[in-house]
Structure formats: C-alpha cells, structure tokens
PDB file of C-alpha atoms in Angstrom:
ATOM      1  CA  UNK N1043      35.100 -10.437  20.288  1.00 61.00           C
ATOM      2  CA  UNK N1044      37.470 -13.252  21.346  1.00 62.00           C
ATOM      3  CA  UNK N1045      34.811 -15.902  20.731  1.00 70.00           C
ATOM      4  CA  UNK N1046      34.098 -14.504  17.259  1.00 73.00           C
ATOM      5  CA  UNK N1047      37.806 -14.479  16.443  1.00 73.00           C
ATOM      6  CA  UNK N1048      38.178 -18.061  17.656  1.00 75.00           C
ATOM      7  CA  UNK N1049      35.156 -19.186  15.631  1.00 69.00           C
ATOM      8  CA  UNK N1050      36.422 -17.566  12.428  1.00 73.00           C
ATOM      9  CA  UNK N1051      39.965 -18.865  12.852  1.00 73.00           C
ATOM     10  CA  UNK N1052      39.353 -22.375  14.148  1.00 69.00           C
ATOM     11  CA  UNK N1053      35.749 -23.536  14.144  1.00 79.00           C
ATOM     12  CA  UNK N1054      34.078 -22.394  10.941  1.00 83.00           C
ATOM     13  CA  UNK N1055      34.814 -24.761   8.067  1.00 87.00           C
ATOM     14  CA  UNK N1056      34.560 -24.406   4.300  1.00 87.00           C
ATOM     15  CA  UNK N1057      31.206 -26.208   4.305  1.00 90.00           C
ATOM     16  CA  UNK N1058      29.854 -23.574   6.722  1.00 90.00           C
ATOM     17  CA  UNK N1059      30.919 -20.784   4.384  1.00 91.00           C
ATOM     18  CA  UNK N1060      29.387 -22.594   1.416  1.00 92.00           C
ATOM     19  CA  UNK N1061      26.117 -22.832   3.332  1.00 92.00           C
ATOM     20  CA  UNK N1062      26.115 -19.120   4.240  1.00 91.00           C
ATOM     21  CA  UNK N1063      26.835 -18.077   0.647  1.00 93.00           C
ATOM     22  CA  UNK N1064      24.123 -20.398  -0.701  1.00 92.00           C
ATOM     23  CA  UNK N1065      21.559 -19.177   1.839  1.00 92.00           C
ATOM     24  CA  UNK N1066      22.220 -15.605   0.786  1.00 92.00           C
ATOM     25  CA  UNK N1067      21.908 -16.597  -2.871  1.00 91.00           C
ATOM     26  CA  UNK N1068      18.646 -18.567  -2.601  1.00 93.00           C
ATOM     27  CA  UNK N1069      17.086 -16.983   0.532  1.00 92.00           C
ATOM     28  CA  UNK N1070      15.249 -20.256   1.162  1.00 90.00           C
ATOM     29  CA  UNK N1071      16.170 -23.304   3.259  1.00 90.00           C
ATOM     30  CA  UNK N1072      14.647 -25.827   0.846  1.00 89.00           C
ATOM     31  CA  UNK N1073      16.325 -24.440  -2.282  1.00 92.00           C
ATOM     32  CA  UNK N1074      19.611 -24.168  -0.406  1.00 91.00           C
ATOM     33  CA  UNK N1075      19.314 -27.824   0.630  1.00 91.00           C
ATOM     34  CA  UNK N1076      18.645 -28.846  -2.976  1.00 92.00           C
ATOM     35  CA  UNK N1077      21.677 -26.882  -4.179  1.00 92.00           C
ATOM     36  CA  UNK N1078      23.975 -28.395  -1.547  1.00 90.00           C
ATOM     37  CA  UNK N1079      22.486 -31.898  -2.061  1.00 92.00           C
ATOM     38  CA  UNK N1080      21.563 -32.295   1.598  1.00 92.00           C
ATOM     39  CA  UNK N1081      18.275 -32.404   3.509  1.00 92.00           C
ATOM     40  CA  UNK N1082      16.533 -29.290   4.784  1.00 91.00           C
ATOM     41  CA  UNK N1083      16.956 -30.366   8.432  1.00 91.00           C
ATOM     42  CA  UNK N1084      20.699 -30.687   7.762  1.00 91.00           C
ATOM     43  CA  UNK N1085      20.761 -27.087   6.499  1.00 90.00           C
ATOM     44  CA  UNK N1086      18.884 -25.880   9.594  1.00 90.00           C
ATOM     45  CA  UNK N1087      21.231 -27.820  11.882  1.00 92.00           C
ATOM     46  CA  UNK N1088      24.366 -26.477  10.216  1.00 91.00           C
ATOM     47  CA  UNK N1089      23.085 -22.902  10.313  1.00 91.00           C
ATOM     48  CA  UNK N1090      22.326 -23.312  14.017  1.00 90.00           C
ATOM     49  CA  UNK N1091      25.895 -24.566  14.542  1.00 89.00           C
ATOM     50  CA  UNK N1092      27.360 -21.447  12.914  1.00 90.00           C
ATOM     51  CA  UNK N1093      25.084 -19.123  14.901  1.00 89.00           C
ATOM     52  CA  UNK N1094      26.032 -20.893  18.142  1.00 88.00           C
ATOM     53  CA  UNK N1095      29.739 -20.563  17.319  1.00 87.00           C
ATOM     54  CA  UNK N1096      29.413 -16.819  16.764  1.00 87.00           C
ATOM     55  CA  UNK N1097      26.781 -16.238  19.438  1.00 87.00           C
ATOM     56  CA  UNK N1098      24.454 -14.267  17.192  1.00 87.00           C
ATOM     57  CA  UNK N1099      21.630 -14.692  14.710  1.00 92.00           C
ATOM     58  CA  UNK N1100      22.786 -14.629  11.085  1.00 91.00           C
ATOM     59  CA  UNK N1101      19.540 -15.203   9.187  1.00 91.00           C
ATOM     60  CA  UNK N1102      15.940 -14.346   9.995  1.00 90.00           C
ATOM     61  CA  UNK N1103      13.607 -17.234   9.143  1.00 88.00           C
ATOM     62  CA  UNK N1104      10.027 -16.618   8.069  1.00 87.00           C
ATOM     63  CA  UNK N1105       7.363 -18.211   5.923  1.00 83.00           C
ATOM     64  CA  UNK N1106       8.680 -16.121   3.011  1.00 84.00           C
ATOM     65  CA  UNK N1107      12.208 -17.486   3.332  1.00 86.00           C
ATOM     66  CA  UNK N1108      15.434 -16.329   4.968  1.00 90.00           C
ATOM     67  CA  UNK N1109      16.939 -12.854   5.188  1.00 91.00           C
ATOM     68  CA  UNK N1110      20.485 -12.100   6.432  1.00 92.00           C
ATOM     69  CA  UNK N1111      20.907  -9.909   9.506  1.00 93.00           C
ATOM     70  CA  UNK N1112      23.607  -7.237   9.627  1.00 92.00           C
ATOM     71  CA  UNK N1113      26.008  -9.829  11.071  1.00 90.00           C
ATOM     72  CA  UNK N1114      24.884 -12.327   8.450  1.00 89.00           C
ATOM     73  CA  UNK N1115      25.621  -9.860   5.660  1.00 92.00           C
ATOM     74  CA  UNK N1116      29.152  -9.400   6.993  1.00 91.00           C
ATOM     75  CA  UNK N1117      29.713 -13.160   7.179  1.00 91.00           C
ATOM     76  CA  UNK N1118      28.319 -13.603   3.651  1.00 92.00           C
ATOM     77  CA  UNK N1119      30.844 -11.086   2.340  1.00 92.00           C
ATOM     78  CA  UNK N1120      33.643 -12.936   4.179  1.00 90.00           C
ATOM     79  CA  UNK N1121      32.393 -16.293   2.882  1.00 90.00           C
ATOM     80  CA  UNK N1122      32.317 -15.157  -0.727  1.00 91.00           C
ATOM     81  CA  UNK N1123      35.835 -13.779  -0.499  1.00 89.00           C
ATOM     82  CA  UNK N1124      37.208 -17.001   1.027  1.00 89.00           C
ATOM     83  CA  UNK N1125      35.341 -19.208  -1.463  1.00 90.00           C
ATOM     84  CA  UNK N1126      36.579 -17.145  -4.400  1.00 88.00           C
ATOM     85  CA  UNK N1127      40.156 -17.491  -3.126  1.00 85.00           C
ATOM     86  CA  UNK N1128      39.613 -21.225  -2.620  1.00 86.00           C
ATOM     87  CA  UNK N1129      38.371 -21.673  -6.191  1.00 85.00           C
ATOM     88  CA  UNK N1130      41.289 -19.718  -7.590  1.00 79.00           C
ATOM     89  CA  UNK N1131      43.843 -21.735  -5.593  1.00 82.00           C
ATOM     90  CA  UNK N1132      42.143 -24.987  -6.597  1.00 83.00           C
ATOM     91  CA  UNK N1133      42.306 -23.988 -10.268  1.00 76.00           C
ATOM     92  CA  UNK N1134      45.973 -22.997  -9.960  1.00 72.00           C
ATOM     93  CA  UNK N1135      46.905 -26.350  -8.434  1.00 75.00           C
ATOM     94  CA  UNK N1136      44.896 -28.210 -11.073  1.00 72.00           C
ATOM     95  CA  UNK N1137      46.559 -26.164 -13.816  1.00 66.00           C
ATOM     96  CA  UNK N1138      50.026 -27.010 -12.513  1.00 59.00           C
ATOM     97  CA  UNK N1139      49.123 -30.681 -12.256  1.00 55.00           C
ATOM     98  CA  UNK N1140      47.706 -30.809 -15.794  1.00 50.00           C
ATOM     99  CA  UNK N1141      50.254 -28.549 -17.460  1.00 40.00           C
ATOM    100  CA  UNK N1142      47.552 -26.041 -18.430  1.00 54.00           C
ATOM    101  CA  UNK N1143      48.077 -22.308 -18.147  1.00 60.00           C
ATOM    102  CA  UNK N1144      45.520 -21.553 -15.456  1.00 77.00           C
ATOM    103  CA  UNK N1145      42.554 -19.231 -15.218  1.00 85.00           C
ATOM    104  CA  UNK N1146      42.009 -15.491 -15.059  1.00 91.00           C
ATOM    105  CA  UNK N1147      38.893 -13.454 -14.309  1.00 94.00           C
ATOM    106  CA  UNK N1148      38.593  -9.962 -15.779  1.00 97.00           C
ATOM    107  CA  UNK N1149      35.851  -7.430 -15.242  1.00 97.00           C
ATOM    108  CA  UNK N1150      35.627  -5.349 -18.410  1.00 97.00           C
ATOM    109  CA  UNK N1151      33.703  -2.263 -19.402  1.00 94.00           C
ATOM    110  CA  UNK N1152      31.818  -2.846 -22.640  1.00 90.00           C
ATOM    111  CA  UNK N1153      33.907  -0.382 -24.651  1.00 90.00           C
ATOM    112  CA  UNK N1154      36.989  -2.589 -24.254  1.00 95.00           C
ATOM    113  CA  UNK N1155      35.369  -5.847 -25.419  1.00 93.00           C
ATOM    114  CA  UNK N1156      35.184  -5.742 -29.226  1.00 93.00           C
ATOM    115  CA  UNK N1157      38.662  -4.343 -29.899  1.00 95.00           C
ATOM    116  CA  UNK N1158      41.150  -4.200 -27.011  1.00 97.00           C
ATOM    117  CA  UNK N1159      40.138  -7.252 -24.988  1.00 97.00           C
ATOM    118  CA  UNK N1160      39.438  -9.464 -27.996  1.00 96.00           C
ATOM    119  CA  UNK N1161      42.884  -8.667 -29.424  1.00 97.00           C
ATOM    120  CA  UNK N1162      44.487  -9.217 -26.006  1.00 97.00           C
ATOM    121  CA  UNK N1163      42.918 -12.664 -25.620  1.00 96.00           C
ATOM    122  CA  UNK N1164      44.085 -13.512 -29.130  1.00 95.00           C
ATOM    123  CA  UNK N1165      47.660 -12.600 -28.108  1.00 95.00           C
ATOM    124  CA  UNK N1166      47.342 -14.620 -24.887  1.00 91.00           C
ATOM    125  CA  UNK N1167      46.087 -17.716 -26.708  1.00 89.00           C
ATOM    126  CA  UNK N1168      49.063 -17.681 -29.084  1.00 88.00           C
ATOM    127  CA  UNK N1169      51.333 -18.713 -26.202  1.00 82.00           C
ATOM    128  CA  UNK N1170      48.856 -20.041 -23.603  1.00 81.00           C
ATOM    129  CA  UNK N1171      46.328 -22.087 -25.517  1.00 77.00           C
ATOM    130  CA  UNK N1172      44.969 -23.724 -22.355  1.00 78.00           C
ATOM    131  CA  UNK N1173      44.459 -20.483 -20.452  1.00 84.00           C
ATOM    132  CA  UNK N1174      40.852 -20.025 -19.336  1.00 88.00           C
ATOM    133  CA  UNK N1175      39.551 -16.444 -19.419  1.00 93.00           C
ATOM    134  CA  UNK N1176      36.362 -15.490 -17.590  1.00 95.00           C
ATOM    135  CA  UNK N1177      35.031 -12.137 -18.814  1.00 96.00           C
ATOM    136  CA  UNK N1178      32.360 -10.295 -16.850  1.00 95.00           C
ATOM    137  CA  UNK N1179      30.964  -7.196 -18.511  1.00 93.00           C
ATOM    138  CA  UNK N1180      29.769  -4.235 -16.473  1.00 91.00           C
ATOM    139  CA  UNK N1181      30.592  -0.772 -15.223  1.00 89.00           C
ATOM    140  CA  UNK N1182      32.676   0.316 -12.249  1.00 89.00           C
ATOM    141  CA  UNK N1183      29.749   0.365  -9.835  1.00 89.00           C
ATOM    142  CA  UNK N1184      29.077  -3.305 -10.623  1.00 91.00           C
ATOM    143  CA  UNK N1185      32.624  -4.621 -11.038  1.00 95.00           C
ATOM    144  CA  UNK N1186      34.634  -2.924  -8.265  1.00 95.00           C
ATOM    145  CA  UNK N1187      32.776  -4.695  -5.418  1.00 94.00           C
ATOM    146  CA  UNK N1188      33.560  -8.019  -7.109  1.00 95.00           C
ATOM    147  CA  UNK N1189      37.220  -7.025  -7.461  1.00 95.00           C
ATOM    148  CA  UNK N1190      37.381  -6.169  -3.770  1.00 94.00           C
ATOM    149  CA  UNK N1191      36.099  -9.580  -2.647  1.00 91.00           C
ATOM    150  CA  UNK N1192      38.376 -11.478  -5.065  1.00 90.00           C
ATOM    151  CA  UNK N1193      35.634 -12.599  -7.435  1.00 92.00           C
ATOM    152  CA  UNK N1194      37.597 -10.815 -10.181  1.00 96.00           C
ATOM    153  CA  UNK N1195      41.368 -10.636 -10.665  1.00 96.00           C
ATOM    154  CA  UNK N1196      41.459  -7.224 -12.317  1.00 97.00           C
ATOM    155  CA  UNK N1197      39.362  -4.551 -13.996  1.00 98.00           C
ATOM    156  CA  UNK N1198      39.751  -3.219 -17.543  1.00 98.00           C
ATOM    157  CA  UNK N1199      38.062   0.002 -18.590  1.00 96.00           C
ATOM    158  CA  UNK N1200      37.955   3.747 -18.097  1.00 94.00           C
ATOM    159  CA  UNK N1201      39.728   4.819 -14.921  1.00 95.00           C
ATOM    160  CA  UNK N1202      37.207   7.257 -13.501  1.00 90.00           C
ATOM    161  CA  UNK N1203      38.930   9.592 -10.978  1.00 88.00           C
ATOM    162  CA  UNK N1204      35.919   9.424  -8.680  1.00 87.00           C
ATOM    163  CA  UNK N1205      36.602   5.738  -7.997  1.00 89.00           C
ATOM    164  CA  UNK N1206      40.264   6.146  -7.009  1.00 89.00           C
ATOM    165  CA  UNK N1207      40.953   4.612  -3.575  1.00 93.00           C
ATOM    166  CA  UNK N1208      43.990   3.598  -1.469  1.00 95.00           C
ATOM    167  CA  UNK N1209      43.221  -0.116  -1.924  1.00 95.00           C
ATOM    168  CA  UNK N1210      43.242   0.119  -5.730  1.00 96.00           C
ATOM    169  CA  UNK N1211      46.186   0.337  -8.131  1.00 97.00           C
ATOM    170  CA  UNK N1212      45.427   2.000 -11.479  1.00 96.00           C
ATOM    171  CA  UNK N1213      47.571   1.644 -14.598  1.00 97.00           C
ATOM    172  CA  UNK N1214      46.542   4.005 -17.447  1.00 97.00           C
ATOM    173  CA  UNK N1215      47.167   2.613 -20.941  1.00 97.00           C
ATOM    174  CA  UNK N1216      45.758   5.087 -23.471  1.00 96.00           C
ATOM    175  CA  UNK N1217      43.163   7.738 -24.149  1.00 94.00           C
ATOM    176  CA  UNK N1218      40.714   7.852 -27.027  1.00 93.00           C
ATOM    177  CA  UNK N1219      37.833  10.176 -27.901  1.00 92.00           C
ATOM    178  CA  UNK N1220      34.161   9.433 -28.014  1.00 93.00           C
ATOM    179  CA  UNK N1221      32.186   9.383 -31.250  1.00 95.00           C
ATOM    180  CA  UNK N1222      28.520   9.117 -32.191  1.00 96.00           C
ATOM    181  CA  UNK N1223      27.217   6.309 -34.392  1.00 96.00           C
ATOM    182  CA  UNK N1224      24.026   5.679 -36.339  1.00 96.00           C
ATOM    183  CA  UNK N1225      22.874   2.520 -38.144  1.00 95.00           C
ATOM    184  CA  UNK N1226      24.272   2.184 -41.648  1.00 94.00           C
ATOM    185  CA  UNK N1227      21.715   3.377 -44.173  1.00 87.00           C
ATOM    186  CA  UNK N1228      19.876   5.643 -41.727  1.00 90.00           C
ATOM    187  CA  UNK N1229      19.192   9.168 -43.085  1.00 90.00           C
ATOM    188  CA  UNK N1230      21.351  10.704 -40.358  1.00 91.00           C
ATOM    189  CA  UNK N1231      24.263   8.439 -41.311  1.00 89.00           C
ATOM    190  CA  UNK N1232      24.242   9.789 -44.874  1.00 90.00           C
ATOM    191  CA  UNK N1233      24.745  13.426 -43.864  1.00 90.00           C
ATOM    192  CA  UNK N1234      28.141  14.959 -44.616  1.00 91.00           C
ATOM    193  CA  UNK N1235      27.920  17.122 -41.497  1.00 92.00           C
ATOM    194  CA  UNK N1236      25.954  16.528 -38.311  1.00 94.00           C
ATOM    195  CA  UNK N1237      25.228  19.113 -35.615  1.00 94.00           C
ATOM    196  CA  UNK N1238      24.086  18.617 -32.031  1.00 95.00           C
ATOM    197  CA  UNK N1239      20.655  19.964 -32.940  1.00 95.00           C
ATOM    198  CA  UNK N1240      20.252  16.994 -35.311  1.00 94.00           C
ATOM    199  CA  UNK N1241      20.443  14.683 -32.293  1.00 95.00           C
ATOM    200  CA  UNK N1242      18.264  16.642 -29.870  1.00 92.00           C
ATOM    201  CA  UNK N1243      14.940  15.278 -31.118  1.00 90.00           C
ATOM    202  CA  UNK N1244      16.101  11.789 -32.050  1.00 92.00           C
ATOM    203  CA  UNK N1245      16.098   8.594 -29.987  1.00 95.00           C
ATOM    204  CA  UNK N1246      19.481   8.290 -28.305  1.00 96.00           C
ATOM    205  CA  UNK N1247      21.215   5.577 -26.327  1.00 96.00           C
ATOM    206  CA  UNK N1248      22.994   7.144 -23.368  1.00 94.00           C
ATOM    207  CA  UNK N1249      25.154   5.932 -20.489  1.00 91.00           C
ATOM    208  CA  UNK N1250      23.263   5.404 -17.192  1.00 90.00           C
ATOM    209  CA  UNK N1251      22.448   8.543 -15.135  1.00 88.00           C
ATOM    210  CA  UNK N1252      25.212   7.852 -12.572  1.00 85.00           C
ATOM    211  CA  UNK N1253      27.966   7.728 -15.218  1.00 85.00           C
ATOM    212  CA  UNK N1254      30.158  10.831 -15.493  1.00 84.00           C
ATOM    213  CA  UNK N1255      30.052  10.387 -19.261  1.00 89.00           C
ATOM    214  CA  UNK N1256      26.280  10.909 -19.241  1.00 91.00           C
ATOM    215  CA  UNK N1257      26.707  14.257 -17.510  1.00 92.00           C
ATOM    216  CA  UNK N1258      29.335  15.370 -20.031  1.00 93.00           C
ATOM    217  CA  UNK N1259      27.142  14.468 -23.024  1.00 95.00           C
ATOM    218  CA  UNK N1260      24.181  16.355 -21.568  1.00 95.00           C
ATOM    219  CA  UNK N1261      26.402  19.358 -20.851  1.00 95.00           C
ATOM    220  CA  UNK N1262      27.384  19.387 -24.522  1.00 95.00           C
ATOM    221  CA  UNK N1263      23.733  19.701 -25.531  1.00 96.00           C
ATOM    222  CA  UNK N1264      23.275  22.578 -23.082  1.00 96.00           C
ATOM    223  CA  UNK N1265      26.450  24.242 -24.386  1.00 95.00           C
ATOM    224  CA  UNK N1266      24.811  24.373 -27.817  1.00 95.00           C
ATOM    225  CA  UNK N1267      21.616  25.869 -26.365  1.00 96.00           C
ATOM    226  CA  UNK N1268      19.710  22.593 -26.613  1.00 96.00           C
ATOM    227  CA  UNK N1269      17.748  20.406 -24.240  1.00 95.00           C
ATOM    228  CA  UNK N1270      19.161  16.852 -24.071  1.00 94.00           C
ATOM    229  CA  UNK N1271      17.054  14.188 -25.812  1.00 94.00           C
ATOM    230  CA  UNK N1272      14.139  12.790 -23.843  1.00 93.00           C
ATOM    231  CA  UNK N1273      13.607   9.724 -26.060  1.00 94.00           C
ATOM    232  CA  UNK N1274      16.261   7.647 -24.298  1.00 94.00           C
ATOM    233  CA  UNK N1275      17.553   4.171 -23.694  1.00 95.00           C
ATOM    234  CA  UNK N1276      20.046   4.070 -20.814  1.00 95.00           C
ATOM    235  CA  UNK N1277      22.737   1.409 -20.867  1.00 93.00           C
ATOM    236  CA  UNK N1278      26.490   0.857 -20.757  1.00 87.00           C
ATOM    237  CA  UNK N1279      26.259  -2.555 -22.475  1.00 89.00           C
ATOM    238  CA  UNK N1280      27.952  -2.876 -25.855  1.00 89.00           C
ATOM    239  CA  UNK N1281      25.461  -5.533 -26.931  1.00 91.00           C
ATOM    240  CA  UNK N1282      22.481  -3.397 -25.873  1.00 93.00           C
ATOM    241  CA  UNK N1283      23.831  -0.315 -27.639  1.00 93.00           C
ATOM    242  CA  UNK N1284      24.430  -2.077 -30.950  1.00 93.00           C
ATOM    243  CA  UNK N1285      21.199  -4.082 -30.845  1.00 94.00           C
ATOM    244  CA  UNK N1286      18.861  -1.271 -29.806  1.00 94.00           C
ATOM    245  CA  UNK N1287      20.460   1.397 -31.989  1.00 94.00           C
ATOM    246  CA  UNK N1288      19.766  -0.714 -35.076  1.00 94.00           C
ATOM    247  CA  UNK N1289      16.270  -1.690 -33.971  1.00 94.00           C
ATOM    248  CA  UNK N1290      15.198   1.834 -32.976  1.00 93.00           C
ATOM    249  CA  UNK N1291      17.241   3.763 -35.563  1.00 94.00           C
ATOM    250  CA  UNK N1292      18.859   5.517 -32.617  1.00 95.00           C
ATOM    251  CA  UNK N1293      22.133   7.352 -32.086  1.00 96.00           C
ATOM    252  CA  UNK N1294      24.681   5.764 -29.773  1.00 95.00           C
ATOM    253  CA  UNK N1295      27.834   7.104 -28.131  1.00 95.00           C
ATOM    254  CA  UNK N1296      30.877   4.821 -28.099  1.00 93.00           C
ATOM    255  CA  UNK N1297      34.666   4.944 -28.008  1.00 92.00           C
ATOM    256  CA  UNK N1298      36.277   5.706 -31.365  1.00 92.00           C
ATOM    257  CA  UNK N1299      37.885   2.251 -31.689  1.00 93.00           C
ATOM    258  CA  UNK N1300      34.486   0.627 -31.178  1.00 93.00           C
ATOM    259  CA  UNK N1301      32.890   2.916 -33.760  1.00 94.00           C
ATOM    260  CA  UNK N1302      35.601   2.111 -36.304  1.00 94.00           C
ATOM    261  CA  UNK N1303      35.132  -1.601 -35.628  1.00 94.00           C
ATOM    262  CA  UNK N1304      31.354  -1.350 -36.188  1.00 94.00           C
ATOM    263  CA  UNK N1305      31.793   0.743 -39.321  1.00 95.00           C
ATOM    264  CA  UNK N1306      34.255  -1.772 -40.776  1.00 95.00           C
ATOM    265  CA  UNK N1307      31.634  -4.468 -40.240  1.00 93.00           C
ATOM    266  CA  UNK N1308      29.148  -2.410 -42.230  1.00 93.00           C
ATOM    267  CA  UNK N1309      26.718  -2.179 -39.314  1.00 93.00           C
ATOM    268  CA  UNK N1310      27.066   1.498 -38.357  1.00 96.00           C
ATOM    269  CA  UNK N1311      28.437   4.773 -39.649  1.00 95.00           C
ATOM    270  CA  UNK N1312      30.464   7.184 -37.555  1.00 96.00           C
ATOM    271  CA  UNK N1313      28.650  10.512 -37.580  1.00 96.00           C
ATOM    272  CA  UNK N1314      30.653  13.597 -38.619  1.00 95.00           C
ATOM    273  CA  UNK N1315      30.011  15.286 -35.297  1.00 94.00           C
ATOM    274  CA  UNK N1316      32.631  16.986 -33.140  1.00 92.00           C
ATOM    275  CA  UNK N1317      32.445  15.733 -29.554  1.00 93.00           C
ATOM    276  CA  UNK N1318      34.947  17.789 -27.522  1.00 91.00           C
ATOM    277  CA  UNK N1319      34.593  15.718 -24.370  1.00 89.00           C
ATOM    278  CA  UNK N1320      37.716  14.787 -22.419  1.00 85.00           C
ATOM    279  CA  UNK N1321      37.470  11.211 -21.221  1.00 88.00           C
ATOM    280  CA  UNK N1322      39.424   9.394 -18.484  1.00 91.00           C
ATOM    281  CA  UNK N1323      42.136   7.034 -19.719  1.00 95.00           C
ATOM    282  CA  UNK N1324      41.462   3.363 -20.354  1.00 96.00           C
ATOM    283  CA  UNK N1325      43.562   1.129 -18.155  1.00 97.00           C
ATOM    284  CA  UNK N1326      43.943  -1.756 -15.749  1.00 98.00           C
ATOM    285  CA  UNK N1327      42.901  -1.671 -12.096  1.00 97.00           C
ATOM    286  CA  UNK N1328      43.994  -4.222  -9.505  1.00 97.00           C
ATOM    287  CA  UNK N1329      43.565  -4.659  -5.781  1.00 94.00           C
ATOM    288  CA  UNK N1330      46.631  -3.459  -3.872  1.00 94.00           C
ATOM    289  CA  UNK N1331      48.550  -6.346  -2.305  1.00 90.00           C
ATOM    290  CA  UNK N1332      46.471  -8.946  -4.146  1.00 88.00           C
ATOM    291  CA  UNK N1333      48.524 -11.783  -5.640  1.00 86.00           C
ATOM    292  CA  UNK N1334      47.592 -12.414  -9.261  1.00 89.00           C
ATOM    293  CA  UNK N1335      47.553 -15.771 -11.010  1.00 84.00           C
ATOM    294  CA  UNK N1336      50.090 -16.396 -13.743  1.00 84.00           C
ATOM    295  CA  UNK N1337      47.238 -16.410 -16.264  1.00 87.00           C
ATOM    296  CA  UNK N1338      46.194 -12.952 -15.045  1.00 92.00           C
ATOM    297  CA  UNK N1339      49.758 -11.673 -15.330  1.00 91.00           C
ATOM    298  CA  UNK N1340      49.973 -13.047 -18.873  1.00 90.00           C
ATOM    299  CA  UNK N1341      46.645 -11.530 -19.912  1.00 94.00           C
ATOM    300  CA  UNK N1342      47.622  -8.144 -18.480  1.00 96.00           C
ATOM    301  CA  UNK N1343      50.888  -8.301 -20.442  1.00 95.00           C
ATOM    302  CA  UNK N1344      48.869  -9.129 -23.564  1.00 96.00           C
ATOM    303  CA  UNK N1345      46.585  -6.143 -22.881  1.00 98.00           C
ATOM    304  CA  UNK N1346      49.596  -3.825 -22.658  1.00 98.00           C
ATOM    305  CA  UNK N1347      50.920  -5.205 -25.941  1.00 97.00           C
ATOM    306  CA  UNK N1348      47.528  -4.868 -27.649  1.00 97.00           C
ATOM    307  CA  UNK N1349      47.147  -1.288 -26.384  1.00 97.00           C
ATOM    308  CA  UNK N1350      50.519  -0.355 -27.909  1.00 96.00           C
ATOM    309  CA  UNK N1351      49.546  -1.965 -31.224  1.00 96.00           C
ATOM    310  CA  UNK N1352      46.081  -0.459 -31.424  1.00 95.00           C
ATOM    311  CA  UNK N1353      46.728   2.961 -29.914  1.00 94.00           C
ATOM    312  CA  UNK N1354      50.386   3.815 -30.624  1.00 90.00           C
ATOM    313  CA  UNK N1355      49.815   7.568 -30.435  1.00 82.00           C
ATOM    314  CA  UNK N1356      47.391   7.605 -27.507  1.00 69.00           C
TER     315      UNK N1356
END
C-alpha cells in the first residue's frame, strides 16, 4: 500500500495518466501511439514504467489489443478525473489571461434542451459573450458517472429520488406535467378528445425500460384496462423523439413546455389526453464539495432566472 501511495503522489506524471486514459480509449498500442504522437515501443516502455511503479499489471496485452485489469480500471478512473480537472484549471487560467468568461460543462436531460437550457444560455450570453458552454445530452444513468469524475460540472434535468446520494446536492427548480404529442396533420392530432385506448394500438415512442417514467406510463395503460403498446421505439433523446415521431406517425411523451414549443413551431400537436402522472421536479445537481468554475456559477444563475420566467407558478 505504501508503494502505491508513493507512486500516485510522487512518481506518476501527467503523461502517464494521459497514456492510461488513451489505452483504455483505443485498447490498442499502435492506435494509442498514433494518438499520442509517439512510437509504439515508447508506449510499451511507458506502460511498463507505470506497472513497475505500482507493482502490478494494469493492461493485458494480446493479439486482439489491450484490456484493463481490475487495477487498470481503477487507475483509468483516477486518470480521467485528474485529466478533467487539469483541463478545467487550464481553461480557467487561459480565460483569466485572455479576459474571457471561462468554460462550463453541463449534462442535460433532453427535456430541458429546447426551452429551459436554450433560454438560460441566451441569458448567460447577454453578460458573458465569451463563455464557452459544453452541453452533453443524456439521462441520469449516463451523466451521473461523468459528474462524479469531474467530466461535467453539473447536471440539469429531472431529480429522480432513486438517484439521491450523500455525494450529490440537488436543487429543485420547478415541476411540470407530461403531455402526449402527435405530428401535426396526423388523424390522431385532429381529434378533439383522445383516450388511452386510442394510443394502445399505435406506434409510440417511450422512455427506456429502466426509466421510472416508462413504468408510470405503462401503469396508466393498465389502469385503463389496456395492454401497453408493443409497437415501440425506446429513447430519451429529444432529437430522436421528434424525428422518429414525424417519420413513423407515432405518439411521443414529453414535458409540457417541450410540447408547447413544438406546437408553436407547427411540427406537432398536443393531444387532448389527461396524463395524471406525478413527475419528479426539474432541477440542478452538483457534486458535494466540488468547486465550480465562474462560468458554471453564472450559467446556474441564468438557469434559475430562466426557470422563474418560464415556470412562475411551478
């Protein structure tokens, strides 16, 4: 244990961590060498140095490539966290030197993109024109691991209770209901009243099976004595929902603000269907004790302002 501690604190350099992260990414010595602009023997030599420092094998080499061991996986996770922190610090220093406003990285659920986040970035840019905003779309299962290793500064989306943890700080902003949408001009979109039975035998775009929202929608079908649709596309992507719903003449389920936005664009109609499903609040999630960049603080302030403007009664 002492030798490992000494190696991590004193011997392993940034170039070693870059090598480990690249090896995990490419799983091949030659492609890793090309990426790092060094020779393949140099990659093998550097990897051997790291393994000698720690006294254990980190990657298994074979004719098919390289595969991290259990120890290698742990070091890869450490390397990515350190490299992400390095990049953020580098960008902060560069921003101070250039007079720019810095950089922020937000992981956003798709339902926040077209209305809340777009308005928030607009507010941010009014006072911080040089702020750089990296947006990564996904769900909690995809984005929380990135938040925990500092590849994201904060998360924006529905605060599912099942993901609450001591290392996370959640800030609820508002609640809004779910609605169903259909492509503008579709026969279903022209009905003055829609019932759950009208959806049971139609193609539907649903959240993935692991999403709590998927379970609640299916329960609503059962509550009306119906079997949930079997003609399904499963996705949480805003782009996939809007693209596939129009192409397949399918019904999609989205937040009300998103449905209103799509209806105003003339792309979809909100179906007159009661959906009595209680949803978790939309909010911000950060890593406890994690220091945020000024750009992140400013974007979060803009999100709070946008939420008050867009959802004053929520």
